[in-house]
């Protein structure tokens, strides 16, 4: 297992793409082309992030650093999660998560105020020579079938990761999406109405909305964070037809950040038929 620092350095490169602001319906409000460069010194002990906003030549952000925040966790392939460590009843709260594959990167930023989701920022990027915008928006049809996965969970106290096998079955039943998740020895079943590019799963504690977004991306979270209820922020990416990555930042009932889980899934079978 790599150190957190070396996990971060898996993101070294010149990432060309855009920051896309979305409203709570998943509609694009604005798009800002960017070049984000992460570089490291020869001894890999120092790093620097430079953000250039292509439509604002005078706007440039440079951030040198030699360590990572306690609120940051990374994985060996470069996937990462950073953000709030404790939810408070009022004030700002948020997180950023990123997934890497095939010389591309997908990031998502959540922005809450007073426990209410204010908006989402989708960031699609690729290294030079790769088109970060070739993937169409994700659809329910893209996800149907049975997915076999490995879930690796890492913790803020840097204890040894946990790994379990998963199996996710997604089936369209009328105008609803039926989900059955086998996680280790647990089984979780749920049903959500399909509302355009959104699905809403109503759980025992709070509702979770899933947005199907451009670039093969999905995002799942509550639109309102309830006090004394655990919650999760999830970023998903359909990298190719039969390969999917998911990254989940988890919080307990006290609002404290507890872990980050990276799930790597392969599709075992299609389930393209609709049951009425």
Coordinates of C-alpha atoms in Angstrom, one line a residue:
X1 CA 0.0 0.0 0.0
X2 CA 1.4 3.4 -1.0
X3 CA 1.7 6.3 1.4
X4 CA -1.0 9.0 1.2
X5 CA 1.7 11.4 -0.3
X6 CA 2.6 8.9 -3.0
X7 CA -1.1 8.3 -3.7
X8 CA -1.5 12.0 -4.3
X9 CA 1.5 12.1 -6.7
X10 CA -0.3 9.6 -9.0
X11 CA -2.1 12.8 -10.1
X12 CA 1.1 14.5 -11.4
X13 CA 0.5 15.8 -14.9
X14 CA -1.1 18.6 -16.9
X15 CA -4.9 18.1 -16.7
X16 CA -6.9 19.9 -19.4
X17 CA -10.6 20.1 -19.0
X18 CA -13.3 22.3 -17.5
X19 CA -15.1 23.2 -14.2
X20 CA -18.9 22.8 -14.8
X21 CA -21.3 24.3 -12.3
X22 CA -24.6 22.4 -11.9
X23 CA -27.8 23.3 -10.1
X24 CA -29.8 20.8 -8.1
X25 CA -31.6 19.5 -11.2
X26 CA -28.2 18.6 -12.7
X27 CA -28.5 21.4 -15.3
X28 CA -25.4 23.2 -16.4
X29 CA -25.2 26.8 -15.1
X30 CA -21.7 27.7 -16.4
X31 CA -18.5 26.1 -17.7
X32 CA -15.0 27.3 -17.3
X33 CA -12.2 25.7 -19.4
X34 CA -9.1 25.1 -17.2
X35 CA -5.6 23.6 -17.2
X36 CA -4.7 22.1 -13.8
X37 CA -1.0 21.1 -13.4
X38 CA 0.3 19.1 -10.5
X39 CA 4.1 18.9 -10.5
X40 CA 6.6 17.3 -8.0
X41 CA 10.3 18.1 -7.2
X42 CA 13.0 15.6 -8.3
X43 CA 13.1 14.1 -4.9
X44 CA 9.3 13.9 -4.7
X45 CA 9.3 15.8 -1.4
X46 CA 7.6 18.9 -2.6
X47 CA 4.7 19.5 -5.0
X48 CA 2.8 22.4 -6.5
X49 CA -0.7 22.8 -8.1
X50 CA -1.2 25.5 -10.7
X51 CA -4.7 26.3 -12.0
X52 CA -5.0 28.4 -15.2
X53 CA -8.5 29.6 -16.2
X54 CA -8.4 29.6 -20.0
X55 CA -11.1 32.3 -20.5
X56 CA -9.4 34.6 -17.8
X57 CA -5.7 34.8 -18.7
X58 CA -4.9 37.0 -15.7
X59 CA -6.4 34.5 -13.3
X60 CA -3.9 32.0 -12.1
X61 CA -3.7 30.0 -8.8
X62 CA -0.5 28.5 -7.5
X63 CA -0.4 26.3 -4.3
X64 CA 3.0 24.8 -3.2
X65 CA 2.9 22.1 -0.5
X66 CA 4.9 19.5 1.2
X67 CA 2.3 17.4 3.0
X68 CA -1.4 16.6 2.8
X69 CA -4.3 17.6 5.0
X70 CA -5.7 15.2 7.6
X71 CA -8.9 15.5 5.7
X72 CA -7.4 13.9 2.6
X73 CA -7.2 10.2 1.8
X74 CA -5.9 8.7 -1.4
X75 CA -5.7 5.3 -3.1
X76 CA -2.9 3.6 -5.0
X77 CA -4.4 4.4 -8.4
X78 CA -4.6 8.1 -7.6
X79 CA -8.3 8.3 -6.6
X80 CA -8.8 10.7 -3.7
X81 CA -11.2 12.2 -1.3
X82 CA -10.9 15.4 0.7
X83 CA -13.2 17.8 2.5
X84 CA -15.1 18.4 5.7
X85 CA -14.2 16.2 8.7
X86 CA -17.2 17.1 10.9
X87 CA -20.7 18.3 10.0
X88 CA -22.0 21.2 12.1
X89 CA -25.6 22.4 12.4
X90 CA -24.8 25.6 10.5
X91 CA -22.2 27.0 8.2
X92 CA -20.3 25.8 5.1
X93 CA -19.6 22.1 4.5
X94 CA -18.3 20.3 1.4
X95 CA -16.0 17.8 -0.1
X96 CA -14.1 17.0 -3.3
X97 CA -13.5 13.5 -4.8
X98 CA -11.6 12.3 -7.8
X99 CA -11.3 9.2 -9.9
X100 CA -8.5 8.4 -12.4
X101 CA -8.4 6.0 -15.3
X102 CA -7.1 5.8 -18.9
X103 CA -5.2 9.1 -18.6
X104 CA -8.4 10.9 -17.7
X105 CA -9.8 12.2 -14.4
X106 CA -13.3 12.9 -13.1
X107 CA -13.8 15.1 -10.0
X108 CA -16.8 16.4 -8.2
X109 CA -17.2 19.1 -5.6
X110 CA -20.2 19.2 -3.2
X111 CA -21.2 22.5 -1.6
X112 CA -23.5 22.7 1.4
X113 CA -24.6 25.7 3.5
X114 CA -26.5 25.1 6.7
X115 CA -26.8 21.4 5.8
X116 CA -28.6 22.3 2.5
X117 CA -27.0 21.3 -0.8
X118 CA -26.3 24.5 -2.8
X119 CA -24.7 23.1 -5.9
X120 CA -22.3 20.7 -7.6
X121 CA -19.2 21.2 -9.6
X122 CA -18.3 18.6 -12.1
X123 CA -14.6 18.5 -13.4
X124 CA -13.7 16.5 -16.5
X125 CA -10.0 16.4 -17.3
X126 CA -7.5 14.5 -19.4
X127 CA -3.8 14.5 -20.1
X128 CA -2.6 16.1 -23.4
X129 CA -3.7 14.2 -26.5
X130 CA -6.9 12.7 -24.8
X131 CA -10.4 14.1 -25.2
X132 CA -12.0 14.6 -21.8
X133 CA -15.4 15.3 -23.4
X134 CA -15.9 12.3 -25.6
X135 CA -18.2 10.5 -23.2
X136 CA -22.0 11.2 -23.4
X137 CA -24.1 11.9 -20.3
X138 CA -24.7 8.8 -18.2
X139 CA -28.2 7.1 -18.6
X140 CA -30.1 4.5 -16.5
X141 CA -29.7 2.1 -19.5
X142 CA -25.9 2.3 -19.2
X143 CA -26.0 0.9 -15.7
X144 CA -28.4 -2.0 -16.0
X145 CA -27.1 -5.4 -15.3
X146 CA -25.1 -7.2 -12.6
X147 CA -21.8 -5.7 -11.4
X148 CA -19.1 -7.6 -9.5
X149 CA -16.7 -5.5 -7.5
X150 CA -14.0 -5.2 -4.9
X151 CA -14.5 -2.5 -2.2
X152 CA -11.4 -1.1 -0.4
X153 CA -12.1 1.1 2.6
X154 CA -9.4 3.4 4.1
X155 CA -9.6 5.3 7.3
X156 CA -8.4 8.7 8.6
X157 CA -6.3 7.0 11.4
X158 CA -4.4 5.1 8.6
X159 CA -5.2 1.7 10.0
X160 CA -5.0 -1.3 7.6
X161 CA -7.7 -1.0 4.8
X162 CA -10.7 -3.4 4.7
X163 CA -11.6 -5.2 1.5
X164 CA -14.8 -7.0 0.7
X165 CA -16.4 -8.3 -2.4
X166 CA -19.6 -6.7 -3.7
X167 CA -22.3 -7.5 -6.2
X168 CA -24.8 -4.9 -7.5
X169 CA -27.9 -5.8 -9.5
X170 CA -29.7 -2.9 -11.3
X171 CA -32.9 -3.5 -13.1
X172 CA -35.5 -1.2 -14.6
X173 CA -39.0 -2.0 -13.4
X174 CA -41.6 0.2 -15.2
X175 CA -40.3 3.7 -14.5
X176 CA -38.3 2.7 -11.4
X177 CA -34.8 1.5 -10.8
X178 CA -34.5 -1.6 -8.6
X179 CA -31.2 -2.1 -6.8
X180 CA -29.9 -5.1 -4.9
X181 CA -26.5 -4.7 -3.3
X182 CA -24.6 -7.6 -1.7
X183 CA -21.8 -6.1 0.4
X184 CA -19.9 -8.9 2.1
X185 CA -22.5 -10.8 4.1
X186 CA -25.1 -7.9 3.9
X187 CA -27.8 -7.4 1.3
X188 CA -29.4 -4.0 0.7
X189 CA -32.5 -3.6 -1.5
X190 CA -34.0 -0.3 -2.7
X191 CA -36.3 1.1 -5.4
X192 CA -36.2 4.6 -6.9
X193 CA -38.4 6.4 -9.4
X194 CA -36.6 7.6 -12.5
X195 CA -37.1 11.3 -13.0
X196 CA -35.2 12.2 -16.1
X197 CA -31.5 12.3 -15.1
X198 CA -32.3 11.9 -11.4
X199 CA -33.3 9.1 -9.1
X200 CA -34.4 9.5 -5.5
X201 CA -33.9 6.5 -3.1
X202 CA -35.9 7.0 0.1
X203 CA -34.1 5.2 3.0
X204 CA -34.9 4.7 6.6
X205 CA -33.0 7.8 7.7
X206 CA -33.0 10.3 4.8
X207 CA -33.5 10.4 1.0
X208 CA -30.6 10.1 -1.3
X209 CA -30.6 11.7 -4.8
X210 CA -28.6 10.3 -7.7
X211 CA -27.7 12.6 -10.6
X212 CA -26.7 11.1 -14.0
X213 CA -24.2 13.6 -15.4
X214 CA -22.0 14.3 -18.5
X215 CA -18.8 12.3 -18.9
X216 CA -20.2 9.0 -17.7
X217 CA -20.4 10.4 -14.2
X218 CA -22.9 9.8 -11.4
X219 CA -23.2 11.6 -8.1
X220 CA -25.2 10.5 -5.0
X221 CA -25.9 12.4 -1.8
X222 CA -28.7 13.8 0.4
X223 CA -29.9 17.2 -0.7
X224 CA -30.3 18.0 3.0
X225 CA -28.0 16.6 5.7
X226 CA -30.0 15.5 8.7
X227 CA -28.5 15.8 12.2
X228 CA -27.8 12.6 14.0
X229 CA -28.0 10.5 10.9
X230 CA -25.1 8.9 9.0
X231 CA -24.7 9.9 5.4
X232 CA -22.4 9.4 2.4
X233 CA -21.2 11.4 -0.6
X234 CA -20.6 9.2 -3.7
X235 CA -18.9 9.8 -7.0
X236 CA -19.3 7.2 -9.8
X237 CA -17.7 6.9 -13.2
X238 CA -18.6 4.5 -16.0
X239 CA -15.1 4.4 -17.5
X240 CA -16.1 2.0 -20.3
X241 CA -19.2 -0.1 -21.1
X242 CA -18.3 -2.8 -18.6
X243 CA -16.1 -1.0 -16.1
X244 CA -17.2 1.3 -13.4
X245 CA -15.5 3.1 -10.4
X246 CA -17.2 4.5 -7.3
X247 CA -15.8 6.5 -4.5
X248 CA -17.7 6.9 -1.2
X249 CA -16.9 9.4 1.6
X250 CA -18.8 8.2 4.8
X251 CA -19.9 10.0 7.9
X252 CA -21.4 8.6 11.1
X253 CA -24.5 9.7 13.1
X254 CA -22.5 12.4 14.9
X255 CA -21.5 13.9 11.6
X256 CA -17.9 12.8 11.9
X257 CA -16.0 11.6 8.8
X258 CA -15.2 7.9 9.2
X259 CA -13.8 6.4 6.0
X260 CA -13.5 6.5 2.2
X261 CA -14.3 3.5 0.0
X262 CA -13.1 2.8 -3.5
X263 CA -15.2 0.3 -5.4
X264 CA -13.9 -1.2 -8.7
X265 CA -16.7 -3.0 -10.6
X266 CA -17.0 -5.1 -13.7
X267 CA -20.3 -5.9 -15.4
X268 CA -21.1 -9.6 -15.4
X269 CA -24.3 -9.5 -17.4
X270 CA -26.7 -7.1 -19.0
X271 CA -30.3 -6.6 -17.9
X272 CA -31.6 -4.4 -20.6
X273 CA -35.2 -5.7 -20.5
X274 CA -37.8 -3.7 -18.6
X275 CA -40.2 -5.4 -16.3
X276 CA -43.6 -3.9 -16.1

